[in-house]
Tab-separated table of C-alpha atoms in Angstrom:
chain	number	residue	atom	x	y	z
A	1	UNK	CA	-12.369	-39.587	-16.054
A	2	UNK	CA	-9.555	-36.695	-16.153
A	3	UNK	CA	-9.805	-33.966	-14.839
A	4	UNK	CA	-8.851	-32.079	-18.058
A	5	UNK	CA	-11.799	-34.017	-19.327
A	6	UNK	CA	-14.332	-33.003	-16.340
A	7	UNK	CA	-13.127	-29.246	-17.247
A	8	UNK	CA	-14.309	-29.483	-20.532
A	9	UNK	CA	-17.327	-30.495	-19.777
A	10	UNK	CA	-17.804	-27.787	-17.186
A	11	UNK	CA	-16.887	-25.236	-19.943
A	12	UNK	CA	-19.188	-26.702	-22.177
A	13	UNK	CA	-22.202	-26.661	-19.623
A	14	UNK	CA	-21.340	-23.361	-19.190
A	15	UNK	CA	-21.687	-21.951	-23.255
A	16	UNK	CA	-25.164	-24.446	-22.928
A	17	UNK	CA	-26.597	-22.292	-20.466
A	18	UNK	CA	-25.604	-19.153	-22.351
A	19	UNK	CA	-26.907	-20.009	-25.747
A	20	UNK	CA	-30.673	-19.810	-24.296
A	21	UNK	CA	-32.591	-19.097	-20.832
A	22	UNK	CA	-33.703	-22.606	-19.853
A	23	UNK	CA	-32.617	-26.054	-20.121
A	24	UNK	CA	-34.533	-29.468	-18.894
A	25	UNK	CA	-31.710	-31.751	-17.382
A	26	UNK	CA	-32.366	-34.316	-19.871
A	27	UNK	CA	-31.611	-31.868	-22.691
A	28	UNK	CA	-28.759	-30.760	-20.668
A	29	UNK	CA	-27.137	-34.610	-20.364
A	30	UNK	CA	-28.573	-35.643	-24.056
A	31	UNK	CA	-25.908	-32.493	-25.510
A	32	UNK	CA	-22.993	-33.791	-23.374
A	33	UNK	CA	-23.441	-37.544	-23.250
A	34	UNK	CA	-23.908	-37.879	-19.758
A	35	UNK	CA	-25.896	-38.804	-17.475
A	36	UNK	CA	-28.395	-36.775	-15.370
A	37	UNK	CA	-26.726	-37.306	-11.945
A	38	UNK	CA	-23.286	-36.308	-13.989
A	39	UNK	CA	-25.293	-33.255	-14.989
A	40	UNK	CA	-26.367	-32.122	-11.124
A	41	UNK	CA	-22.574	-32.574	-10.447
A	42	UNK	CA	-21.114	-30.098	-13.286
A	43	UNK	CA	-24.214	-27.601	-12.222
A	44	UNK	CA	-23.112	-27.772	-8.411
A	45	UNK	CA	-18.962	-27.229	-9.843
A	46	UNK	CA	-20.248	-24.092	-11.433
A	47	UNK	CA	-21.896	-22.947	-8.601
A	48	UNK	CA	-18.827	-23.361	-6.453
A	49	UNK	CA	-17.207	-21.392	-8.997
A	50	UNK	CA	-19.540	-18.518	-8.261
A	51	UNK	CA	-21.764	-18.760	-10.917
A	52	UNK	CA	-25.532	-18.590	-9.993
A	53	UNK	CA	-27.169	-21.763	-11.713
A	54	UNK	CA	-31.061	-21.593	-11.097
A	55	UNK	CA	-32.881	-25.103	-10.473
A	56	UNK	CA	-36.624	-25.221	-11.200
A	57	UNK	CA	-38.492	-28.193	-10.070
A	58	UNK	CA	-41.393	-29.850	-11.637
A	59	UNK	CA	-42.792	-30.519	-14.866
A	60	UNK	CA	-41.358	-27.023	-17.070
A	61	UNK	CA	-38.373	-27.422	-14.883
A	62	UNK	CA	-34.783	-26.830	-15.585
A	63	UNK	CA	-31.791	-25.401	-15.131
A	64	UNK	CA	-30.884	-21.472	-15.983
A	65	UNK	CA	-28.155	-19.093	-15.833
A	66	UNK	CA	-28.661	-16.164	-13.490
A	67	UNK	CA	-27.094	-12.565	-13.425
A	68	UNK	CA	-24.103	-13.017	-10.929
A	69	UNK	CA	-21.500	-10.739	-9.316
A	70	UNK	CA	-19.024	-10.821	-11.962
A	71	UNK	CA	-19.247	-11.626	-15.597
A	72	UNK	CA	-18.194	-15.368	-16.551
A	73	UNK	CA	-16.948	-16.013	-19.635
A	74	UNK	CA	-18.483	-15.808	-22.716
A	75	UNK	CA	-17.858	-19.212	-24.857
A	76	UNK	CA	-18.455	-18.487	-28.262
A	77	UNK	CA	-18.795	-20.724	-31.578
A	78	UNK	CA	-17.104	-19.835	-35.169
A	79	UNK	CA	-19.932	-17.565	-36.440
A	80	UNK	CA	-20.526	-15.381	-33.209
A	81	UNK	CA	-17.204	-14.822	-32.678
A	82	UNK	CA	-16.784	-13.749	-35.949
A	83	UNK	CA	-19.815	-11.384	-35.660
A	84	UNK	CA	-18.671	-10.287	-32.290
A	85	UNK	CA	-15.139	-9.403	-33.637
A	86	UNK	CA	-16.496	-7.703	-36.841
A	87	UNK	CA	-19.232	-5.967	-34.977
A	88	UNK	CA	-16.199	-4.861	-32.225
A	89	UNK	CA	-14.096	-3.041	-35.157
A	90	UNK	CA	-16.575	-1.042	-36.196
A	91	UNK	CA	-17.743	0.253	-32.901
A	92	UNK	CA	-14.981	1.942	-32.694
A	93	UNK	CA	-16.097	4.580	-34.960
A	94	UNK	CA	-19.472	4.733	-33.075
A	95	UNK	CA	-21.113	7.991	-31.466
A	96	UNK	CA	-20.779	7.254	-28.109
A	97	UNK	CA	-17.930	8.865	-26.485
A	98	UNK	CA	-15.512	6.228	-24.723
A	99	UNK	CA	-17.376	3.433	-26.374
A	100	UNK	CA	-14.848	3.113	-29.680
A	101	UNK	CA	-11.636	2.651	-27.053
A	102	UNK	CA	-14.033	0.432	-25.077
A	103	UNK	CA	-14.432	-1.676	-28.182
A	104	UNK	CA	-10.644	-1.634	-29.096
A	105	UNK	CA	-9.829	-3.289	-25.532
A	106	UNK	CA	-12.683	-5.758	-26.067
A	107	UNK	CA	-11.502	-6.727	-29.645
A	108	UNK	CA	-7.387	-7.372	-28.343
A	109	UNK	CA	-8.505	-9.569	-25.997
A	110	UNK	CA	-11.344	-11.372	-28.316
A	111	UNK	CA	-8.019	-11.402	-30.999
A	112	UNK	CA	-5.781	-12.570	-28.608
A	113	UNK	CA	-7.413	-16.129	-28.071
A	114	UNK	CA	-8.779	-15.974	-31.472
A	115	UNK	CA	-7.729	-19.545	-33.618
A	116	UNK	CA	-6.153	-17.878	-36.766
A	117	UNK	CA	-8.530	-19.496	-38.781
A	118	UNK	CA	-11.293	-17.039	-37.650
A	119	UNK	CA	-8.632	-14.295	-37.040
A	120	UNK	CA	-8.374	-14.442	-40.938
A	121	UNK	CA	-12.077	-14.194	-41.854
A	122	UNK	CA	-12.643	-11.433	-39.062
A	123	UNK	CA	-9.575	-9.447	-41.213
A	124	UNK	CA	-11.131	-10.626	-44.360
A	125	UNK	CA	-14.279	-8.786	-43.846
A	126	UNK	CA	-12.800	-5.732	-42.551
A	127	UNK	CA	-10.390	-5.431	-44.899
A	128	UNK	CA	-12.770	-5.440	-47.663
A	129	UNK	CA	-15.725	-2.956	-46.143
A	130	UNK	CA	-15.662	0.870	-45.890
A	131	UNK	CA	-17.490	2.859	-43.929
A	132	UNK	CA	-19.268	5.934	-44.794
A	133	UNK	CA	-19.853	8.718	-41.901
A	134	UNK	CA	-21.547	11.963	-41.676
A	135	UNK	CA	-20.583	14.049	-39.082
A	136	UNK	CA	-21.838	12.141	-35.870
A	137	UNK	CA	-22.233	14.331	-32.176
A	138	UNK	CA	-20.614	12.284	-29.744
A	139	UNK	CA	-22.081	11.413	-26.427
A	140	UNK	CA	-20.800	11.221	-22.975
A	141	UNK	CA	-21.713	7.062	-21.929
A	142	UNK	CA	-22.010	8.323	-18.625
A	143	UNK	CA	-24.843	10.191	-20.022
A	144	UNK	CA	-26.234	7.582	-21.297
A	145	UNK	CA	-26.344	5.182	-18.577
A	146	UNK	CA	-28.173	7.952	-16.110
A	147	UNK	CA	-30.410	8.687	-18.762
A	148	UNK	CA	-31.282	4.407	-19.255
A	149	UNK	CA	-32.023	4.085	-15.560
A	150	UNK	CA	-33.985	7.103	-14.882
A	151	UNK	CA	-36.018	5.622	-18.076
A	152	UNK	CA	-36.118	2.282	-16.132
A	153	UNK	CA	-36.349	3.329	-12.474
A	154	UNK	CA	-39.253	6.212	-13.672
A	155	UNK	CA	-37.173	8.953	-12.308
A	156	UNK	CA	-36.438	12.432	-12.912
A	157	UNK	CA	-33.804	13.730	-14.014
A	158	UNK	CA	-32.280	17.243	-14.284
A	159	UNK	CA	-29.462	18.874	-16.151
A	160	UNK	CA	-28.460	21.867	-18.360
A	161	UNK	CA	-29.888	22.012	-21.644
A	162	UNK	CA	-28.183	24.097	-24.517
A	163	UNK	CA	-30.799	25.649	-27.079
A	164	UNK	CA	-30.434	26.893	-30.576
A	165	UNK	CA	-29.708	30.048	-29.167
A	166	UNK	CA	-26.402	29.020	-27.578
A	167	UNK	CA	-27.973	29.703	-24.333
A	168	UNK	CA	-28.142	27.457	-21.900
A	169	UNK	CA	-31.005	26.456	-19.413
A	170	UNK	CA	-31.890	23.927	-16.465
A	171	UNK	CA	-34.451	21.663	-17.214
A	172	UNK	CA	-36.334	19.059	-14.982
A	173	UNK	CA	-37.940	16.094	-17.106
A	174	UNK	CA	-39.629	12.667	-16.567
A	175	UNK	CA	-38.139	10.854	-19.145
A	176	UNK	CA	-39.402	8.288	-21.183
A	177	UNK	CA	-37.451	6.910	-24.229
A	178	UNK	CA	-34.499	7.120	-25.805
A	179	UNK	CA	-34.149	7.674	-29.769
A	180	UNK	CA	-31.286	7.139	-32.035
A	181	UNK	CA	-30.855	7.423	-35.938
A	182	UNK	CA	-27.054	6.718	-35.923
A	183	UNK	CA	-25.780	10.102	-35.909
A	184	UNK	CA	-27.715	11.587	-33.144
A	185	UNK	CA	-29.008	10.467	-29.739
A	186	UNK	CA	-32.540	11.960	-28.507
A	187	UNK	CA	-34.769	11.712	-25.410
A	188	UNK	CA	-38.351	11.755	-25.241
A	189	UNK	CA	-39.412	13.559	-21.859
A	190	UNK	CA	-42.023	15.759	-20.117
A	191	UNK	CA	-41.217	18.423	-19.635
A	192	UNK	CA	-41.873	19.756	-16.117
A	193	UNK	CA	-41.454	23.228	-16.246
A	194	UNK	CA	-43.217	23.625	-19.709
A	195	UNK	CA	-46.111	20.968	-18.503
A	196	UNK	CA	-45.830	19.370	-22.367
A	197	UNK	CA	-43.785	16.615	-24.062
A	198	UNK	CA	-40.195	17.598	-25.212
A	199	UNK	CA	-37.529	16.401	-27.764
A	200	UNK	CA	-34.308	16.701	-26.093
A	201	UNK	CA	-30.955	16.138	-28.269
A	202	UNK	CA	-28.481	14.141	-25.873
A	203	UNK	CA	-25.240	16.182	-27.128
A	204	UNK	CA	-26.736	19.278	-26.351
A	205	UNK	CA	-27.240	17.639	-22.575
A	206	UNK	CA	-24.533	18.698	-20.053
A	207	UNK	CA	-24.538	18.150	-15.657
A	208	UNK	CA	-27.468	15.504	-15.848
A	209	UNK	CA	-28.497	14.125	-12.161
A	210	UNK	CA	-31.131	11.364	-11.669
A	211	UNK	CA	-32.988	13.034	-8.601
A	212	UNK	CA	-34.950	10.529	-6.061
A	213	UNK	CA	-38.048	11.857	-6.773
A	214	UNK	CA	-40.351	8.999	-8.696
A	215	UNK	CA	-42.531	9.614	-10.918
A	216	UNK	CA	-45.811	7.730	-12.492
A	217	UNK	CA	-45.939	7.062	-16.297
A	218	UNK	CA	-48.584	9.102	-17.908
A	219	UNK	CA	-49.825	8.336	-21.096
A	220	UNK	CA	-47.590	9.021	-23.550
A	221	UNK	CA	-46.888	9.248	-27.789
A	222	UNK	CA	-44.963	6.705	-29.645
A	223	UNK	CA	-41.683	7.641	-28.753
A	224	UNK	CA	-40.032	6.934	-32.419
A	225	UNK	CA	-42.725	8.923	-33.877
A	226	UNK	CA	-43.066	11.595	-31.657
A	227	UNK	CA	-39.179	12.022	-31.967
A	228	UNK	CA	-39.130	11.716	-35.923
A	229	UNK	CA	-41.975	14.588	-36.243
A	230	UNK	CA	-39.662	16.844	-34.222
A	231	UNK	CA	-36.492	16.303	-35.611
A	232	UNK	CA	-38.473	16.352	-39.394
A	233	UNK	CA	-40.711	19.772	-38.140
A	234	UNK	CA	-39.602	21.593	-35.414
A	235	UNK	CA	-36.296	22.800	-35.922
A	236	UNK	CA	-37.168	24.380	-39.990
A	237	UNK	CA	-38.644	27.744	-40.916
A	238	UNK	CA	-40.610	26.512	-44.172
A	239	UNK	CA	-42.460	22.793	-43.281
A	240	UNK	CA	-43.876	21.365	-47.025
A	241	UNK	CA	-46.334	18.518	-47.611
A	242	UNK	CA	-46.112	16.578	-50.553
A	243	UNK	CA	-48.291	13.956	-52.672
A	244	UNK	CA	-45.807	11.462	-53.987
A	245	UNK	CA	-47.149	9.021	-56.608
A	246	UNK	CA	-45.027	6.068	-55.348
A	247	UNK	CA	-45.794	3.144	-52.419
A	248	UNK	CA	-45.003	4.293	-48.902
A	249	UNK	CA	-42.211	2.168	-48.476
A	250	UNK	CA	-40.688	3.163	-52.133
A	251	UNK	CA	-40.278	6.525	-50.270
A	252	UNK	CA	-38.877	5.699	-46.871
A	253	UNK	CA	-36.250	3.670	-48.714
A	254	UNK	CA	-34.875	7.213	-50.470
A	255	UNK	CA	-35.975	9.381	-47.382
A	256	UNK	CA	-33.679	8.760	-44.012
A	257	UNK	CA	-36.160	9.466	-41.142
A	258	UNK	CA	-34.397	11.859	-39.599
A	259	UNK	CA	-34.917	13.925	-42.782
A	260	UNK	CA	-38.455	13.544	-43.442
A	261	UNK	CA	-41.756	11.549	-42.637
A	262	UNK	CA	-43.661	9.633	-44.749
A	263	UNK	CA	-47.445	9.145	-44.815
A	264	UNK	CA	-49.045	6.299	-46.268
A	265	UNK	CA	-52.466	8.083	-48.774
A	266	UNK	CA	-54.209	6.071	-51.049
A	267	UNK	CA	-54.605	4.548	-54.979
A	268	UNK	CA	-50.712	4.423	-55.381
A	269	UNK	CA	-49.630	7.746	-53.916
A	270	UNK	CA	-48.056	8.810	-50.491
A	271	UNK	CA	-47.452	11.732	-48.247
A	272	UNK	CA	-44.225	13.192	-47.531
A	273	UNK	CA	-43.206	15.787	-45.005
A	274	UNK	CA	-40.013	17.396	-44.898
A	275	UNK	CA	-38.534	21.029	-43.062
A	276	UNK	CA	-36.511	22.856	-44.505
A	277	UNK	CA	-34.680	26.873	-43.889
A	278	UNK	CA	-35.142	27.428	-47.828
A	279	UNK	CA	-37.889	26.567	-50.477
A	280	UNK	CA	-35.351	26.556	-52.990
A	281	UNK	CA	-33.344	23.919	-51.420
A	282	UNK	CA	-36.700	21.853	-50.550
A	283	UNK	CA	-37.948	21.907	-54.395
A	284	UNK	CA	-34.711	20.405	-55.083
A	285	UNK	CA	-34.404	17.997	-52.751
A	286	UNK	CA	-38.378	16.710	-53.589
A	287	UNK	CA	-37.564	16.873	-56.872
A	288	UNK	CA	-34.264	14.274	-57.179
A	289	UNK	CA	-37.094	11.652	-55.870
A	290	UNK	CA	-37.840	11.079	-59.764
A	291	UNK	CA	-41.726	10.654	-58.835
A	292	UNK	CA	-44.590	12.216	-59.941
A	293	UNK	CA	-45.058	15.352	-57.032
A	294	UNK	CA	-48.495	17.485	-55.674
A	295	UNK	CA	-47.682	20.052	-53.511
A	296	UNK	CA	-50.141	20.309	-50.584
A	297	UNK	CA	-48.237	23.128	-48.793
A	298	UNK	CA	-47.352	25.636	-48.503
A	299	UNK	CA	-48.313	27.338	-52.033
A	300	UNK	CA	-45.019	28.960	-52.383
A	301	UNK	CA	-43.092	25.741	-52.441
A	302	UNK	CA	-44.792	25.563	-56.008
A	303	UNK	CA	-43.385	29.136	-57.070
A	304	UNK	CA	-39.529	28.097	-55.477
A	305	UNK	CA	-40.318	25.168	-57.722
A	306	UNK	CA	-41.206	27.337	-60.656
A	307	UNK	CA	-38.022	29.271	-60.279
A	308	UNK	CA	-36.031	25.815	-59.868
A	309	UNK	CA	-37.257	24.952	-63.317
A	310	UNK	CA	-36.475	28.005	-65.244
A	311	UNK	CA	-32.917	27.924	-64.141
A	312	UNK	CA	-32.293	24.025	-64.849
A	313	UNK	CA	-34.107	24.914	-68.549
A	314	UNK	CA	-31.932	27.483	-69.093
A	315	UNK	CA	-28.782	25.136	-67.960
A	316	UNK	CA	-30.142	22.876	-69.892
A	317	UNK	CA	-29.641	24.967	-72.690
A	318	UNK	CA	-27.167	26.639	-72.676
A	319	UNK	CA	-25.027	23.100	-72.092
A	320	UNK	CA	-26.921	22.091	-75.251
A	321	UNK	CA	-25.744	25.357	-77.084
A	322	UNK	CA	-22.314	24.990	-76.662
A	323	UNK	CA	-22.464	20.996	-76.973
A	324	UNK	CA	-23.305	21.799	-80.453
């Protein structure tokens, strides 16, 4: 056999043991038409190549790819490196600082050694998407790779924190989670100092040092929740509660939930709760649901929703008045 021939075997070994965590050696020499002792052979050429190939022994045995000391390549098929390229472009528009460049570098050297074939569908798809952004708050990766240990290595971690009041402050926190809803990142901690569980918005984080001191995970609330009722609650001056005659999910679908949080209630109907720094603007927004509303709270949400209706009769009219 050539050795241009034993190469490609290798390679192919290799993208085996990437596609999933364990292989038997039968399955192994069944997918490359060899035998098992021809197997054992490629497994010990990757090895010398200084990739850490795990044996297990016994019945459940097999072969498996380990983490190594530098990152072999990845051998991809048609579809994921399409989805790898297509996912590349638009991480470059992402909200994590560095990360878009990052993805830029990745996606030359993806395009590079790209068969045209694929090259064209990759450009296919991107040339025919467009993608809408709100303004995102960018965050430092640095920041965010502190922040994913401490989580991991239950840690805490300090740094300056910058309120609403443009002040800022040191905090010390045991973190717990991180939260994202696209635009925004947020952490879930406790909160030494304040001996209570604490939003914190990453962009507003600045200086953060994982300290050595370790920390035991207390109980805790469901860090997505938890996070959505302070980024729907906290932050407002007027906080409304709403009977929506419409499923749950109806709901969610036209309420982002960084916006507002939805309750399921019963015989058709659900709750919604929303902030907001005017009634006005919350009557309106509750309104363009086009569902049957009760407001629960607070009782001047109904009079701001009064007022809302006076003023779109009288548009209403006079729009009709000069129509005719």
């Amino acid at each position: 056999m050539t050795v241009e021939a034993t190469t490609e075997r290798v390679l192919r070994l290799l993208a085996l043991l990437q596609r999933r965590p364990s292989w038997t050696a039968a399955e192994l020499a069944a997918e490359l038409g060899v035998t098992g002792r021809c197997v054992r052979r490629d497994v010990q050429r990757l090895r010398t190549l200084g990739y850490p190939v795990h044996a297990t022994a016994g019945v459940g045995g097999g072969y498996q790819l380990g983490a190594g000391t530098r990152l072999p390549p990845l051998l991809l098929d048609d579809e994921e490196a399409i989805a790898t390229a297509v996912s590349l472009r638009f991480a470059s528009g992402g909200t994590v600082a560095g990360a878009g460049e990052a993805a830029l570098r990745a996606l030359a050297k993806l395009d590079q050694v790209m068969p045209s074939r694929l090259r064209a569908e990759v450009r296919a798809v991107h040339g025919s998407t467009e993608t809408l952004l709100g303004p995102v708050a960018e965050i430092d990766a640095d920041l965010l790779v502190t922040l994913a240990r401490a989580c991991r290595d239950a840690v805490r971690v300090r740094f300056r924190y910058a309120g609403r009041d443009g002040g800022e402050r040191e905090r010390t926190i045991e973190p717990i989670r991180m939260v994202t809803t696209g635009r925004r990142w947020y952490l879930m901690a406790w909160d030494v100092d304040r001996d209570d569980w604490r939003t914190f918005r990453l962009d507003r984080m600045s200086a953060a040092v994982a300290t050595t001191w370790r920390f035991r995970a207390r109980e805790h609330p469901d860090p997505v929740a938890f996070v959505q009722r302070s980024m729907t609650e906290a932050p407002y001056r007027h906080l409304a509660r709403v009977r929506v005659h419409a499923p749950a999910d109806r709901v969610r679908e036209l309420v982002p939930p960084q916006v507002g949080r939805v309750e399921d209630d019963r015989d058709g109907w659900c709750v919604l709760v929303v902030g907001g720094e005017r009634l006005d603007w919350l009557a309106a927004h509750v309104a363009r649901l086009s569902y049957e509303v009760e407001v629960l709270e607070p009782p001047e949400l109904r009079e701001a929703a009064a007022l809302l209706a006076r003023r779109l009769a009288a548009m209403a009219g006079a729009t009709w008045e000069r129509s005719v």
